[in-house]
């Protein structure tokens, strides 16, 4: 485990959160030369169609600790009717096919599996939607106790999913950052492992499998542009990490897609920071949008998101709630 900010190294056999020296996000590092020597692109063909087909570059060391519901390797659909008028070949990665109905399952299967491997018994996080339900589901599968802190106005279906899956659900008067502050304050007192977005190094490892899958599904070529709805930004950061690993493995070349972060106008801290040329994000005031899942006023890993956008030659754009709803209907 290596701090993304200061480079401090941490032991991978112990539960880790963020860097104790600077608060930076931790990233897992692998013996990619060893993986390259033992695994080839062709050898993947006989493996089960789940994200665990890439298990050599995932942080769980022993298969018996993997908590899986068959997640990953979701379809990549062409959207010809929408793409042709724009003159582009448009594809959508359908992570709605996941066991919990969203891409959050990628992060939670990885984090819960690693938590179980490290002997964790209680997990907690702040969630405005799908992450809470995914954690509750995988925690239930693993026999762990789950605590979810959500804004009081979070979608009712998200709150219900957490309840049904046996989590302890607490509603907070405020936004996801207020819920996260409560988890941070109480985690040591109650022995919780905090799985909030990018405050631990394991969820991003699961999310990066989107990048591995897209590359494999496109014949080990990458698209020109990846457009990503951005709240906490774990998937954006994770895919960029995946592309670097894939190049080191020799499975792709040096080409990279331009990464585009899309946020709602009512909550666009990344867009504001990108436009100003800032290195980090400021809390977005009076955050509000119909897209509750990306209503994150100050993503913890804002500097990592901005770095990915700039390194890729990408950008950040915001759209109105009316545009979001119109596109949902058109889609």
PDB file of C-alpha atoms in Angstrom:
ATOM      1  CA  UNK A   1       0.000   0.000   0.000  1.00  0.00           C
ATOM      2  CA  UNK A   2       1.383   3.391  -1.039  1.00  0.00           C
ATOM      3  CA  UNK A   3       0.120   6.888  -0.248  1.00  0.00           C
ATOM      4  CA  UNK A   4      -0.908   8.675  -3.435  1.00  0.00           C
ATOM      5  CA  UNK A   5       0.219  12.012  -1.990  1.00  0.00           C
ATOM      6  CA  UNK A   6       3.454  11.559  -0.030  1.00  0.00           C
ATOM      7  CA  UNK A   7       4.577   8.057  -1.068  1.00  0.00           C
ATOM      8  CA  UNK A   8       4.541   6.568   2.435  1.00  0.00           C
ATOM      9  CA  UNK A   9       4.283   2.776   2.380  1.00  0.00           C
ATOM     10  CA  UNK A  10       1.949   0.646   4.507  1.00  0.00           C
ATOM     11  CA  UNK A  11       1.695  -3.033   5.345  1.00  0.00           C
ATOM     12  CA  UNK A  12      -0.906  -4.840   3.243  1.00  0.00           C
ATOM     13  CA  UNK A  13      -1.605  -7.475   5.907  1.00  0.00           C
ATOM     14  CA  UNK A  14      -3.188  -4.955   8.289  1.00  0.00           C
ATOM     15  CA  UNK A  15      -6.406  -2.941   8.002  1.00  0.00           C
ATOM     16  CA  UNK A  16      -5.581   0.415   6.420  1.00  0.00           C
ATOM     17  CA  UNK A  17      -7.607   3.569   5.890  1.00  0.00           C
ATOM     18  CA  UNK A  18      -5.811   6.740   4.716  1.00  0.00           C
ATOM     19  CA  UNK A  19      -2.228   7.876   5.138  1.00  0.00           C
ATOM     20  CA  UNK A  20      -1.521   8.632   8.789  1.00  0.00           C
ATOM     21  CA  UNK A  21       1.086  11.226   7.799  1.00  0.00           C
ATOM     22  CA  UNK A  22      -0.752  13.372   5.272  1.00  0.00           C
ATOM     23  CA  UNK A  23      -4.300  11.981   4.962  1.00  0.00           C
ATOM     24  CA  UNK A  24      -3.772  10.938   1.360  1.00  0.00           C
ATOM     25  CA  UNK A  25      -5.590   8.082  -0.333  1.00  0.00           C
ATOM     26  CA  UNK A  26      -3.764   4.736  -0.266  1.00  0.00           C
ATOM     27  CA  UNK A  27      -3.382   2.611  -3.383  1.00  0.00           C
ATOM     28  CA  UNK A  28      -2.495  -1.079  -3.636  1.00  0.00           C
ATOM     29  CA  UNK A  29       0.599  -1.987  -5.606  1.00  0.00           C
ATOM     30  CA  UNK A  30       1.199  -5.417  -7.151  1.00  0.00           C
ATOM     31  CA  UNK A  31       4.088  -7.485  -8.441  1.00  0.00           C
ATOM     32  CA  UNK A  32       3.051  -6.885 -12.031  1.00  0.00           C
ATOM     33  CA  UNK A  33       6.193  -8.516 -13.410  1.00  0.00           C
ATOM     34  CA  UNK A  34       5.206 -11.669 -11.546  1.00  0.00           C
ATOM     35  CA  UNK A  35       1.636 -11.427 -12.829  1.00  0.00           C
ATOM     36  CA  UNK A  36       2.927 -10.880 -16.366  1.00  0.00           C
ATOM     37  CA  UNK A  37       4.987 -14.048 -16.122  1.00  0.00           C
ATOM     38  CA  UNK A  38       2.092 -16.205 -14.923  1.00  0.00           C
ATOM     39  CA  UNK A  39      -1.026 -14.728 -16.576  1.00  0.00           C
ATOM     40  CA  UNK A  40      -1.641 -13.805 -20.194  1.00  0.00           C
ATOM     41  CA  UNK A  41      -4.558 -12.204 -21.971  1.00  0.00           C
ATOM     42  CA  UNK A  42      -5.357 -15.537 -23.610  1.00  0.00           C
ATOM     43  CA  UNK A  43      -5.394 -17.354 -20.274  1.00  0.00           C
ATOM     44  CA  UNK A  44      -8.341 -15.208 -19.172  1.00  0.00           C
ATOM     45  CA  UNK A  45     -10.600 -16.785 -21.785  1.00  0.00           C
ATOM     46  CA  UNK A  46     -11.268 -19.901 -19.719  1.00  0.00           C
ATOM     47  CA  UNK A  47     -12.086 -18.024 -16.537  1.00  0.00           C
ATOM     48  CA  UNK A  48     -15.591 -17.336 -15.176  1.00  0.00           C
ATOM     49  CA  UNK A  49     -17.212 -14.140 -16.523  1.00  0.00           C
ATOM     50  CA  UNK A  50     -16.941 -12.120 -13.316  1.00  0.00           C
ATOM     51  CA  UNK A  51     -14.617  -9.337 -12.192  1.00  0.00           C
ATOM     52  CA  UNK A  52     -12.671 -11.910 -10.171  1.00  0.00           C
ATOM     53  CA  UNK A  53     -11.182 -13.190 -13.436  1.00  0.00           C
ATOM     54  CA  UNK A  54      -8.568 -10.485 -12.713  1.00  0.00           C
ATOM     55  CA  UNK A  55      -7.924 -11.696  -9.172  1.00  0.00           C
ATOM     56  CA  UNK A  56      -4.105 -11.468  -9.472  1.00  0.00           C
ATOM     57  CA  UNK A  57      -4.484  -7.676  -9.523  1.00  0.00           C
ATOM     58  CA  UNK A  58      -7.032  -7.549  -6.713  1.00  0.00           C
ATOM     59  CA  UNK A  59      -6.028  -7.260  -3.038  1.00  0.00           C
ATOM     60  CA  UNK A  60      -7.579 -10.433  -1.599  1.00  0.00           C
ATOM     61  CA  UNK A  61      -4.749 -12.925  -1.118  1.00  0.00           C
ATOM     62  CA  UNK A  62      -6.715 -16.136  -0.526  1.00  0.00           C
ATOM     63  CA  UNK A  63      -9.700 -17.287  -2.575  1.00  0.00           C
ATOM     64  CA  UNK A  64     -11.593 -18.652   0.428  1.00  0.00           C
ATOM     65  CA  UNK A  65     -12.152 -15.106   1.665  1.00  0.00           C
ATOM     66  CA  UNK A  66     -13.757 -13.858  -1.550  1.00  0.00           C
ATOM     67  CA  UNK A  67     -17.368 -12.791  -0.963  1.00  0.00           C
ATOM     68  CA  UNK A  68     -18.972 -12.879  -4.387  1.00  0.00           C
ATOM     69  CA  UNK A  69     -22.449 -12.801  -5.897  1.00  0.00           C
ATOM     70  CA  UNK A  70     -21.236 -13.199  -9.482  1.00  0.00           C
ATOM     71  CA  UNK A  71     -20.555  -9.508 -10.030  1.00  0.00           C
ATOM     72  CA  UNK A  72     -18.772  -7.998 -12.999  1.00  0.00           C
ATOM     73  CA  UNK A  73     -18.098  -8.620 -16.668  1.00  0.00           C
ATOM     74  CA  UNK A  74     -21.227  -6.654 -17.459  1.00  0.00           C
ATOM     75  CA  UNK A  75     -22.372  -6.004 -21.038  1.00  0.00           C
ATOM     76  CA  UNK A  76     -20.968  -3.241 -23.223  1.00  0.00           C
ATOM     77  CA  UNK A  77     -23.865  -2.159 -25.421  1.00  0.00           C
ATOM     78  CA  UNK A  78     -23.688  -0.054 -28.613  1.00  0.00           C
ATOM     79  CA  UNK A  79     -26.091   2.902 -28.582  1.00  0.00           C
ATOM     80  CA  UNK A  80     -26.430   3.412 -32.328  1.00  0.00           C
ATOM     81  CA  UNK A  81     -29.633   5.482 -32.219  1.00  0.00           C
ATOM     82  CA  UNK A  82     -28.024   7.985 -29.867  1.00  0.00           C
ATOM     83  CA  UNK A  83     -24.510   7.878 -31.304  1.00  0.00           C
ATOM     84  CA  UNK A  84     -25.169   8.129 -35.039  1.00  0.00           C
ATOM     85  CA  UNK A  85     -26.702  11.658 -34.965  1.00  0.00           C
ATOM     86  CA  UNK A  86     -23.570  12.780 -33.119  1.00  0.00           C
ATOM     87  CA  UNK A  87     -21.245  11.048 -35.548  1.00  0.00           C
ATOM     88  CA  UNK A  88     -19.697   8.853 -32.882  1.00  0.00           C
ATOM     89  CA  UNK A  89     -19.619   5.179 -31.956  1.00  0.00           C
ATOM     90  CA  UNK A  90     -21.271   5.330 -28.539  1.00  0.00           C
ATOM     91  CA  UNK A  91     -21.172   2.468 -26.030  1.00  0.00           C
ATOM     92  CA  UNK A  92     -22.596   2.090 -22.537  1.00  0.00           C
ATOM     93  CA  UNK A  93     -21.214  -0.156 -19.801  1.00  0.00           C
ATOM     94  CA  UNK A  94     -24.338  -1.604 -18.186  1.00  0.00           C
ATOM     95  CA  UNK A  95     -23.466  -2.084 -14.532  1.00  0.00           C
ATOM     96  CA  UNK A  96     -27.165  -2.049 -13.781  1.00  0.00           C
ATOM     97  CA  UNK A  97     -26.808  -5.794 -14.411  1.00  0.00           C
ATOM     98  CA  UNK A  98     -24.856  -6.125 -11.162  1.00  0.00           C
ATOM     99  CA  UNK A  99     -26.293  -8.214  -8.292  1.00  0.00           C
ATOM    100  CA  UNK A 100     -27.177  -5.058  -6.338  1.00  0.00           C
ATOM    101  CA  UNK A 101     -28.216  -3.077  -9.420  1.00  0.00           C
ATOM    102  CA  UNK A 102     -25.235  -0.736  -9.644  1.00  0.00           C
ATOM    103  CA  UNK A 103     -21.459  -0.594 -10.126  1.00  0.00           C
ATOM    104  CA  UNK A 104     -21.096  -0.125  -6.358  1.00  0.00           C
ATOM    105  CA  UNK A 105     -21.069  -3.919  -6.108  1.00  0.00           C
ATOM    106  CA  UNK A 106     -17.562  -3.915  -7.616  1.00  0.00           C
ATOM    107  CA  UNK A 107     -16.130  -1.921  -4.761  1.00  0.00           C
ATOM    108  CA  UNK A 108     -18.048  -3.647  -2.013  1.00  0.00           C
ATOM    109  CA  UNK A 109     -17.276  -7.224  -3.048  1.00  0.00           C
ATOM    110  CA  UNK A 110     -13.587  -6.286  -2.921  1.00  0.00           C
ATOM    111  CA  UNK A 111     -13.708  -4.275   0.305  1.00  0.00           C
ATOM    112  CA  UNK A 112     -15.869  -6.762   2.192  1.00  0.00           C
ATOM    113  CA  UNK A 113     -13.737  -9.689   0.991  1.00  0.00           C
ATOM    114  CA  UNK A 114     -10.570  -7.959   2.179  1.00  0.00           C
ATOM    115  CA  UNK A 115     -12.231  -6.955   5.456  1.00  0.00           C
ATOM    116  CA  UNK A 116     -13.151 -10.577   6.071  1.00  0.00           C
ATOM    117  CA  UNK A 117      -9.617 -11.720   5.213  1.00  0.00           C
ATOM    118  CA  UNK A 118      -8.214  -9.233   7.752  1.00  0.00           C
ATOM    119  CA  UNK A 119     -10.604 -10.333  10.497  1.00  0.00           C
ATOM    120  CA  UNK A 120     -12.894  -7.299  10.507  1.00  0.00           C
ATOM    121  CA  UNK A 121     -16.310  -7.863  12.121  1.00  0.00           C
ATOM    122  CA  UNK A 122     -18.038  -4.461  11.745  1.00  0.00           C
ATOM    123  CA  UNK A 123     -18.105  -2.154   8.731  1.00  0.00           C
ATOM    124  CA  UNK A 124     -19.590   1.312   8.284  1.00  0.00           C
ATOM    125  CA  UNK A 125     -19.882   3.960   5.616  1.00  0.00           C
ATOM    126  CA  UNK A 126     -21.622   7.140   4.568  1.00  0.00           C
ATOM    127  CA  UNK A 127     -23.852   6.753   1.528  1.00  0.00           C
ATOM    128  CA  UNK A 128     -26.324   8.803  -0.443  1.00  0.00           C
ATOM    129  CA  UNK A 129     -27.657   5.807  -2.341  1.00  0.00           C
ATOM    130  CA  UNK A 130     -26.348   2.610  -3.908  1.00  0.00           C
ATOM    131  CA  UNK A 131     -23.137   2.155  -1.924  1.00  0.00           C
ATOM    132  CA  UNK A 132     -25.046   1.596   1.302  1.00  0.00           C
ATOM    133  CA  UNK A 133     -27.202  -1.133  -0.186  1.00  0.00           C
ATOM    134  CA  UNK A 134     -24.208  -2.816  -1.800  1.00  0.00           C
ATOM    135  CA  UNK A 135     -22.235  -2.801   1.443  1.00  0.00           C
ATOM    136  CA  UNK A 136     -25.223  -4.119   3.403  1.00  0.00           C
ATOM    137  CA  UNK A 137     -25.694  -6.931   0.870  1.00  0.00           C
ATOM    138  CA  UNK A 138     -22.084  -8.092   0.824  1.00  0.00           C
ATOM    139  CA  UNK A 139     -21.709  -7.668   4.573  1.00  0.00           C
ATOM    140  CA  UNK A 140     -24.748  -9.898   5.052  1.00  0.00           C
ATOM    141  CA  UNK A 141     -23.251 -12.456   2.687  1.00  0.00           C
ATOM    142  CA  UNK A 142     -19.992 -12.367   4.676  1.00  0.00           C
ATOM    143  CA  UNK A 143     -21.651 -12.425   8.089  1.00  0.00           C
ATOM    144  CA  UNK A 144     -20.377  -8.957   9.039  1.00  0.00           C
ATOM    145  CA  UNK A 145     -22.280  -6.290  10.947  1.00  0.00           C
ATOM    146  CA  UNK A 146     -23.002  -3.223   8.786  1.00  0.00           C
ATOM    147  CA  UNK A 147     -23.733   0.383   9.745  1.00  0.00           C
ATOM    148  CA  UNK A 148     -24.950   2.848   7.116  1.00  0.00           C
ATOM    149  CA  UNK A 149     -25.250   6.616   7.643  1.00  0.00           C
ATOM    150  CA  UNK A 150     -27.382   8.359   5.023  1.00  0.00           C
ATOM    151  CA  UNK A 151     -28.813  11.821   4.422  1.00  0.00           C
ATOM    152  CA  UNK A 152     -32.405  11.891   5.603  1.00  0.00           C
ATOM    153  CA  UNK A 153     -33.551  12.804   2.089  1.00  0.00           C
ATOM    154  CA  UNK A 154     -31.738   9.886   0.417  1.00  0.00           C
ATOM    155  CA  UNK A 155     -33.978   7.895  -1.958  1.00  0.00           C
ATOM    156  CA  UNK A 156     -36.426   5.730  -0.047  1.00  0.00           C
ATOM    157  CA  UNK A 157     -35.509   2.660  -2.092  1.00  0.00           C
ATOM    158  CA  UNK A 158     -31.851   3.071  -1.062  1.00  0.00           C
ATOM    159  CA  UNK A 159     -32.795   3.246   2.605  1.00  0.00           C
ATOM    160  CA  UNK A 160     -35.126   0.268   2.246  1.00  0.00           C
ATOM    161  CA  UNK A 161     -32.429  -1.860   0.600  1.00  0.00           C
ATOM    162  CA  UNK A 162     -30.093  -1.270   3.537  1.00  0.00           C
ATOM    163  CA  UNK A 163     -32.818  -2.185   6.037  1.00  0.00           C
ATOM    164  CA  UNK A 164     -33.832  -5.320   4.137  1.00  0.00           C
ATOM    165  CA  UNK A 165     -30.212  -6.493   4.012  1.00  0.00           C
ATOM    166  CA  UNK A 166     -29.931  -6.226   7.769  1.00  0.00           C
ATOM    167  CA  UNK A 167     -27.806  -3.097   8.138  1.00  0.00           C
ATOM    168  CA  UNK A 168     -28.147  -0.629  11.000  1.00  0.00           C
ATOM    169  CA  UNK A 169     -29.350   2.519   9.228  1.00  0.00           C
ATOM    170  CA  UNK A 170     -28.982   6.017  10.672  1.00  0.00           C
ATOM    171  CA  UNK A 171     -30.450   9.065   8.943  1.00  0.00           C
ATOM    172  CA  UNK A 172     -28.540  12.328   9.121  1.00  0.00           C
ATOM    173  CA  UNK A 173     -29.836  15.883   8.828  1.00  0.00           C
ATOM    174  CA  UNK A 174     -27.432  17.050   6.156  1.00  0.00           C
ATOM    175  CA  UNK A 175     -25.500  15.714   3.181  1.00  0.00           C
ATOM    176  CA  UNK A 176     -23.163  12.779   2.642  1.00  0.00           C
ATOM    177  CA  UNK A 177     -20.165  14.715   3.959  1.00  0.00           C
ATOM    178  CA  UNK A 178     -22.016  15.248   7.258  1.00  0.00           C
ATOM    179  CA  UNK A 179     -22.756  11.514   7.404  1.00  0.00           C
ATOM    180  CA  UNK A 180     -19.099  10.756   6.685  1.00  0.00           C
ATOM    181  CA  UNK A 181     -18.003  13.003   9.539  1.00  0.00           C
ATOM    182  CA  UNK A 182     -20.120  10.970  11.958  1.00  0.00           C
ATOM    183  CA  UNK A 183     -18.566   7.706  10.789  1.00  0.00           C
ATOM    184  CA  UNK A 184     -15.112   9.218  11.117  1.00  0.00           C
ATOM    185  CA  UNK A 185     -15.829  10.438  14.644  1.00  0.00           C
ATOM    186  CA  UNK A 186     -17.307   7.179  15.931  1.00  0.00           C
ATOM    187  CA  UNK A 187     -15.395   4.470  14.065  1.00  0.00           C
ATOM    188  CA  UNK A 188     -12.725   3.866  16.711  1.00  0.00           C
ATOM    189  CA  UNK A 189     -15.202   3.915  19.598  1.00  0.00           C
ATOM    190  CA  UNK A 190     -17.359   1.203  18.032  1.00  0.00           C
ATOM    191  CA  UNK A 191     -14.698  -0.761  16.161  1.00  0.00           C
ATOM    192  CA  UNK A 192     -15.965  -0.009  12.671  1.00  0.00           C
ATOM    193  CA  UNK A 193     -13.893  -0.340   9.537  1.00  0.00           C
ATOM    194  CA  UNK A 194     -14.790   2.809   7.581  1.00  0.00           C
ATOM    195  CA  UNK A 195     -15.599   1.893   3.971  1.00  0.00           C
ATOM    196  CA  UNK A 196     -16.575   5.420   2.935  1.00  0.00           C
ATOM    197  CA  UNK A 197     -15.441   6.464  -0.542  1.00  0.00           C
ATOM    198  CA  UNK A 198     -11.638   6.445  -0.914  1.00  0.00           C
ATOM    199  CA  UNK A 199     -11.117   6.472   2.843  1.00  0.00           C
ATOM    200  CA  UNK A 200      -9.849   2.909   2.462  1.00  0.00           C
ATOM    201  CA  UNK A 201      -7.765   1.362  -0.328  1.00  0.00           C
ATOM    202  CA  UNK A 202      -9.944  -1.575  -1.406  1.00  0.00           C
ATOM    203  CA  UNK A 203     -13.113  -0.273  -3.080  1.00  0.00           C
ATOM    204  CA  UNK A 204     -11.109   1.483  -5.792  1.00  0.00           C
ATOM    205  CA  UNK A 205      -9.480  -1.858  -6.621  1.00  0.00           C
ATOM    206  CA  UNK A 206     -12.885  -3.348  -7.360  1.00  0.00           C
ATOM    207  CA  UNK A 207     -13.972  -0.315  -9.356  1.00  0.00           C
ATOM    208  CA  UNK A 208     -10.866  -0.465 -11.519  1.00  0.00           C
ATOM    209  CA  UNK A 209     -12.121  -3.743 -13.000  1.00  0.00           C
ATOM    210  CA  UNK A 210     -14.414  -1.618 -15.180  1.00  0.00           C
ATOM    211  CA  UNK A 211     -11.242  -0.562 -16.977  1.00  0.00           C
ATOM    212  CA  UNK A 212      -9.985  -4.135 -17.319  1.00  0.00           C
ATOM    213  CA  UNK A 213     -13.345  -5.270 -18.666  1.00  0.00           C
ATOM    214  CA  UNK A 214     -13.714  -2.444 -21.176  1.00  0.00           C
ATOM    215  CA  UNK A 215     -10.225  -3.164 -22.518  1.00  0.00           C
ATOM    216  CA  UNK A 216     -10.885  -6.899 -22.830  1.00  0.00           C
ATOM    217  CA  UNK A 217     -14.344  -6.448 -24.340  1.00  0.00           C
ATOM    218  CA  UNK A 218     -12.917  -4.105 -27.001  1.00  0.00           C
ATOM    219  CA  UNK A 219     -10.195  -6.553 -28.002  1.00  0.00           C
ATOM    220  CA  UNK A 220      -7.556  -4.908 -25.788  1.00  0.00           C
ATOM    221  CA  UNK A 221      -8.077  -1.490 -27.274  1.00  0.00           C
ATOM    222  CA  UNK A 222      -9.321   1.483 -25.298  1.00  0.00           C
ATOM    223  CA  UNK A 223     -12.028   3.942 -26.324  1.00  0.00           C
ATOM    224  CA  UNK A 224     -11.113   7.500 -27.282  1.00  0.00           C
ATOM    225  CA  UNK A 225     -13.207   9.014 -24.490  1.00  0.00           C
ATOM    226  CA  UNK A 226     -14.784   7.743 -21.270  1.00  0.00           C
ATOM    227  CA  UNK A 227     -17.627   9.815 -19.829  1.00  0.00           C
ATOM    228  CA  UNK A 228     -18.203   9.172 -16.153  1.00  0.00           C
ATOM    229  CA  UNK A 229     -20.933  10.508 -13.806  1.00  0.00           C
ATOM    230  CA  UNK A 230     -18.828  11.736 -10.904  1.00  0.00           C
ATOM    231  CA  UNK A 231     -19.640  11.964  -7.217  1.00  0.00           C
ATOM    232  CA  UNK A 232     -16.882  10.459  -5.089  1.00  0.00           C
ATOM    233  CA  UNK A 233     -14.968   9.585  -8.259  1.00  0.00           C
ATOM    234  CA  UNK A 234     -13.782   6.112  -7.247  1.00  0.00           C
ATOM    235  CA  UNK A 235     -14.532   4.570 -10.635  1.00  0.00           C
ATOM    236  CA  UNK A 236     -12.809   7.351 -12.556  1.00  0.00           C
ATOM    237  CA  UNK A 237      -9.665   7.034 -10.435  1.00  0.00           C
ATOM    238  CA  UNK A 238      -9.875   3.237 -10.504  1.00  0.00           C
ATOM    239  CA  UNK A 239     -10.130   2.952 -14.292  1.00  0.00           C
ATOM    240  CA  UNK A 240      -7.127   5.227 -14.740  1.00  0.00           C
ATOM    241  CA  UNK A 241      -5.175   2.999 -12.351  1.00  0.00           C
ATOM    242  CA  UNK A 242      -6.282  -0.045 -14.355  1.00  0.00           C
ATOM    243  CA  UNK A 243      -4.979   1.393 -17.627  1.00  0.00           C
ATOM    244  CA  UNK A 244      -1.547   1.954 -16.096  1.00  0.00           C
ATOM    245  CA  UNK A 245      -1.459  -1.613 -14.804  1.00  0.00           C
ATOM    246  CA  UNK A 246      -2.599  -2.988 -18.146  1.00  0.00           C
ATOM    247  CA  UNK A 247       0.251  -1.228 -19.921  1.00  0.00           C
ATOM    248  CA  UNK A 248       2.782  -2.559 -17.398  1.00  0.00           C
ATOM    249  CA  UNK A 249       1.414  -6.051 -18.023  1.00  0.00           C
ATOM    250  CA  UNK A 250       1.913  -5.552 -21.750  1.00  0.00           C
ATOM    251  CA  UNK A 251      -1.772  -6.117 -22.446  1.00  0.00           C
ATOM    252  CA  UNK A 252      -2.331  -2.666 -23.977  1.00  0.00           C
ATOM    253  CA  UNK A 253      -0.098   0.034 -25.424  1.00  0.00           C
ATOM    254  CA  UNK A 254       0.492   3.553 -24.149  1.00  0.00           C
ATOM    255  CA  UNK A 255      -2.742   4.949 -25.550  1.00  0.00           C
ATOM    256  CA  UNK A 256      -5.217   6.368 -23.056  1.00  0.00           C
ATOM    257  CA  UNK A 257      -8.786   7.633 -23.315  1.00  0.00           C
ATOM    258  CA  UNK A 258      -9.658  11.185 -22.395  1.00  0.00           C
ATOM    259  CA  UNK A 259     -11.551  11.014 -19.119  1.00  0.00           C
ATOM    260  CA  UNK A 260     -14.586  13.268 -18.711  1.00  0.00           C
ATOM    261  CA  UNK A 261     -16.216  13.859 -15.329  1.00  0.00           C
ATOM    262  CA  UNK A 262     -19.891  14.793 -15.500  1.00  0.00           C
ATOM    263  CA  UNK A 263     -21.614  16.429 -12.538  1.00  0.00           C
ATOM    264  CA  UNK A 264     -24.963  18.049 -11.853  1.00  0.00           C
ATOM    265  CA  UNK A 265     -25.011  21.837 -11.940  1.00  0.00           C
ATOM    266  CA  UNK A 266     -26.423  21.819  -8.419  1.00  0.00           C
ATOM    267  CA  UNK A 267     -23.396  19.908  -7.085  1.00  0.00           C
ATOM    268  CA  UNK A 268     -20.301  20.393  -9.222  1.00  0.00           C
ATOM    269  CA  UNK A 269     -17.219  20.772  -7.010  1.00  0.00           C
ATOM    270  CA  UNK A 270     -14.942  18.960  -9.479  1.00  0.00           C
ATOM    271  CA  UNK A 271     -16.132  21.083 -12.394  1.00  0.00           C
ATOM    272  CA  UNK A 272     -15.515  24.288 -10.440  1.00  0.00           C
ATOM    273  CA  UNK A 273     -12.025  23.195  -9.372  1.00  0.00           C
ATOM    274  CA  UNK A 274     -11.122  22.044 -12.876  1.00  0.00           C
ATOM    275  CA  UNK A 275     -12.202  25.353 -14.412  1.00  0.00           C
ATOM    276  CA  UNK A 276     -10.197  27.319 -11.855  1.00  0.00           C
ATOM    277  CA  UNK A 277      -7.082  25.226 -12.367  1.00  0.00           C
ATOM    278  CA  UNK A 278      -7.098  24.266  -8.682  1.00  0.00           C
ATOM    279  CA  UNK A 279      -5.254  21.232  -7.332  1.00  0.00           C
ATOM    280  CA  UNK A 280      -8.020  20.322  -4.870  1.00  0.00           C
ATOM    281  CA  UNK A 281     -11.767  20.784  -4.541  1.00  0.00           C
ATOM    282  CA  UNK A 282     -13.687  23.112  -2.259  1.00  0.00           C
ATOM    283  CA  UNK A 283     -17.022  22.197  -0.696  1.00  0.00           C
ATOM    284  CA  UNK A 284     -19.850  23.036  -3.070  1.00  0.00           C
ATOM    285  CA  UNK A 285     -22.418  25.272  -1.321  1.00  0.00           C
ATOM    286  CA  UNK A 286     -26.113  24.390  -1.143  1.00  0.00           C
ATOM    287  CA  UNK A 287     -25.662  21.108  -2.988  1.00  0.00           C
ATOM    288  CA  UNK A 288     -28.896  19.908  -4.596  1.00  0.00           C
ATOM    289  CA  UNK A 289     -29.773  17.712  -7.579  1.00  0.00           C
ATOM    290  CA  UNK A 290     -32.178  14.970  -8.614  1.00  0.00           C
ATOM    291  CA  UNK A 291     -29.109  12.794  -9.184  1.00  0.00           C
ATOM    292  CA  UNK A 292     -28.725  11.936  -5.499  1.00  0.00           C
ATOM    293  CA  UNK A 293     -25.990   9.365  -6.088  1.00  0.00           C
ATOM    294  CA  UNK A 294     -23.550  12.049  -7.294  1.00  0.00           C
ATOM    295  CA  UNK A 295     -24.550  14.702  -4.748  1.00  0.00           C
ATOM    296  CA  UNK A 296     -21.130  14.762  -3.107  1.00  0.00           C
ATOM    297  CA  UNK A 297     -20.267  18.364  -2.148  1.00  0.00           C
ATOM    298  CA  UNK A 298     -16.583  17.648  -1.457  1.00  0.00           C
ATOM    299  CA  UNK A 299     -15.187  14.314  -2.689  1.00  0.00           C
ATOM    300  CA  UNK A 300     -12.399  13.110  -0.429  1.00  0.00           C
ATOM    301  CA  UNK A 301     -10.108  12.263  -3.337  1.00  0.00           C
ATOM    302  CA  UNK A 302     -10.774  15.451  -5.281  1.00  0.00           C
ATOM    303  CA  UNK A 303      -7.093  15.965  -6.034  1.00  0.00           C
ATOM    304  CA  UNK A 304      -6.879  12.450  -7.501  1.00  0.00           C
ATOM    305  CA  UNK A 305      -9.906  13.070  -9.724  1.00  0.00           C
ATOM    306  CA  UNK A 306      -8.429  16.322 -11.012  1.00  0.00           C
ATOM    307  CA  UNK A 307      -5.081  14.660 -11.657  1.00  0.00           C
ATOM    308  CA  UNK A 308      -6.724  11.959 -13.787  1.00  0.00           C
ATOM    309  CA  UNK A 309      -8.669  14.522 -15.816  1.00  0.00           C
ATOM    310  CA  UNK A 310      -5.553  16.545 -16.535  1.00  0.00           C
ATOM    311  CA  UNK A 311      -3.214  13.633 -17.227  1.00  0.00           C
ATOM    312  CA  UNK A 312      -5.719  12.215 -19.704  1.00  0.00           C
ATOM    313  CA  UNK A 313      -6.331  15.503 -21.489  1.00  0.00           C
ATOM    314  CA  UNK A 314      -9.946  15.246 -20.392  1.00  0.00           C
ATOM    315  CA  UNK A 315     -12.356  17.713 -18.873  1.00  0.00           C
ATOM    316  CA  UNK A 316     -15.192  18.204 -16.398  1.00  0.00           C
ATOM    317  CA  UNK A 317     -18.676  19.344 -17.381  1.00  0.00           C
ATOM    318  CA  UNK A 318     -21.914  20.013 -15.548  1.00  0.00           C
ATOM    319  CA  UNK A 319     -25.501  19.481 -16.703  1.00  0.00           C
ATOM    320  CA  UNK A 320     -28.806  20.730 -15.358  1.00  0.00           C
ATOM    321  CA  UNK A 321     -31.387  18.530 -13.656  1.00  0.00           C
ATOM    322  CA  UNK A 322     -33.759  19.138 -16.562  1.00  0.00           C
ATOM    323  CA  UNK A 323     -31.095  17.891 -18.999  1.00  0.00           C
ATOM    324  CA  UNK A 324     -30.525  14.826 -16.819  1.00  0.00           C
ATOM    325  CA  UNK A 325     -34.222  13.974 -16.771  1.00  0.00           C
ATOM    326  CA  UNK A 326     -34.575  14.582 -20.507  1.00  0.00           C
ATOM    327  CA  UNK A 327     -31.661  12.262 -21.254  1.00  0.00           C
ATOM    328  CA  UNK A 328     -33.076   9.584 -18.942  1.00  0.00           C
ATOM    329  CA  UNK A 329     -36.282   9.620 -20.984  1.00  0.00           C
ATOM    330  CA  UNK A 330     -34.377   9.583 -24.283  1.00  0.00           C
ATOM    331  CA  UNK A 331     -32.125   6.785 -23.118  1.00  0.00           C
TER     332      UNK A 331
END
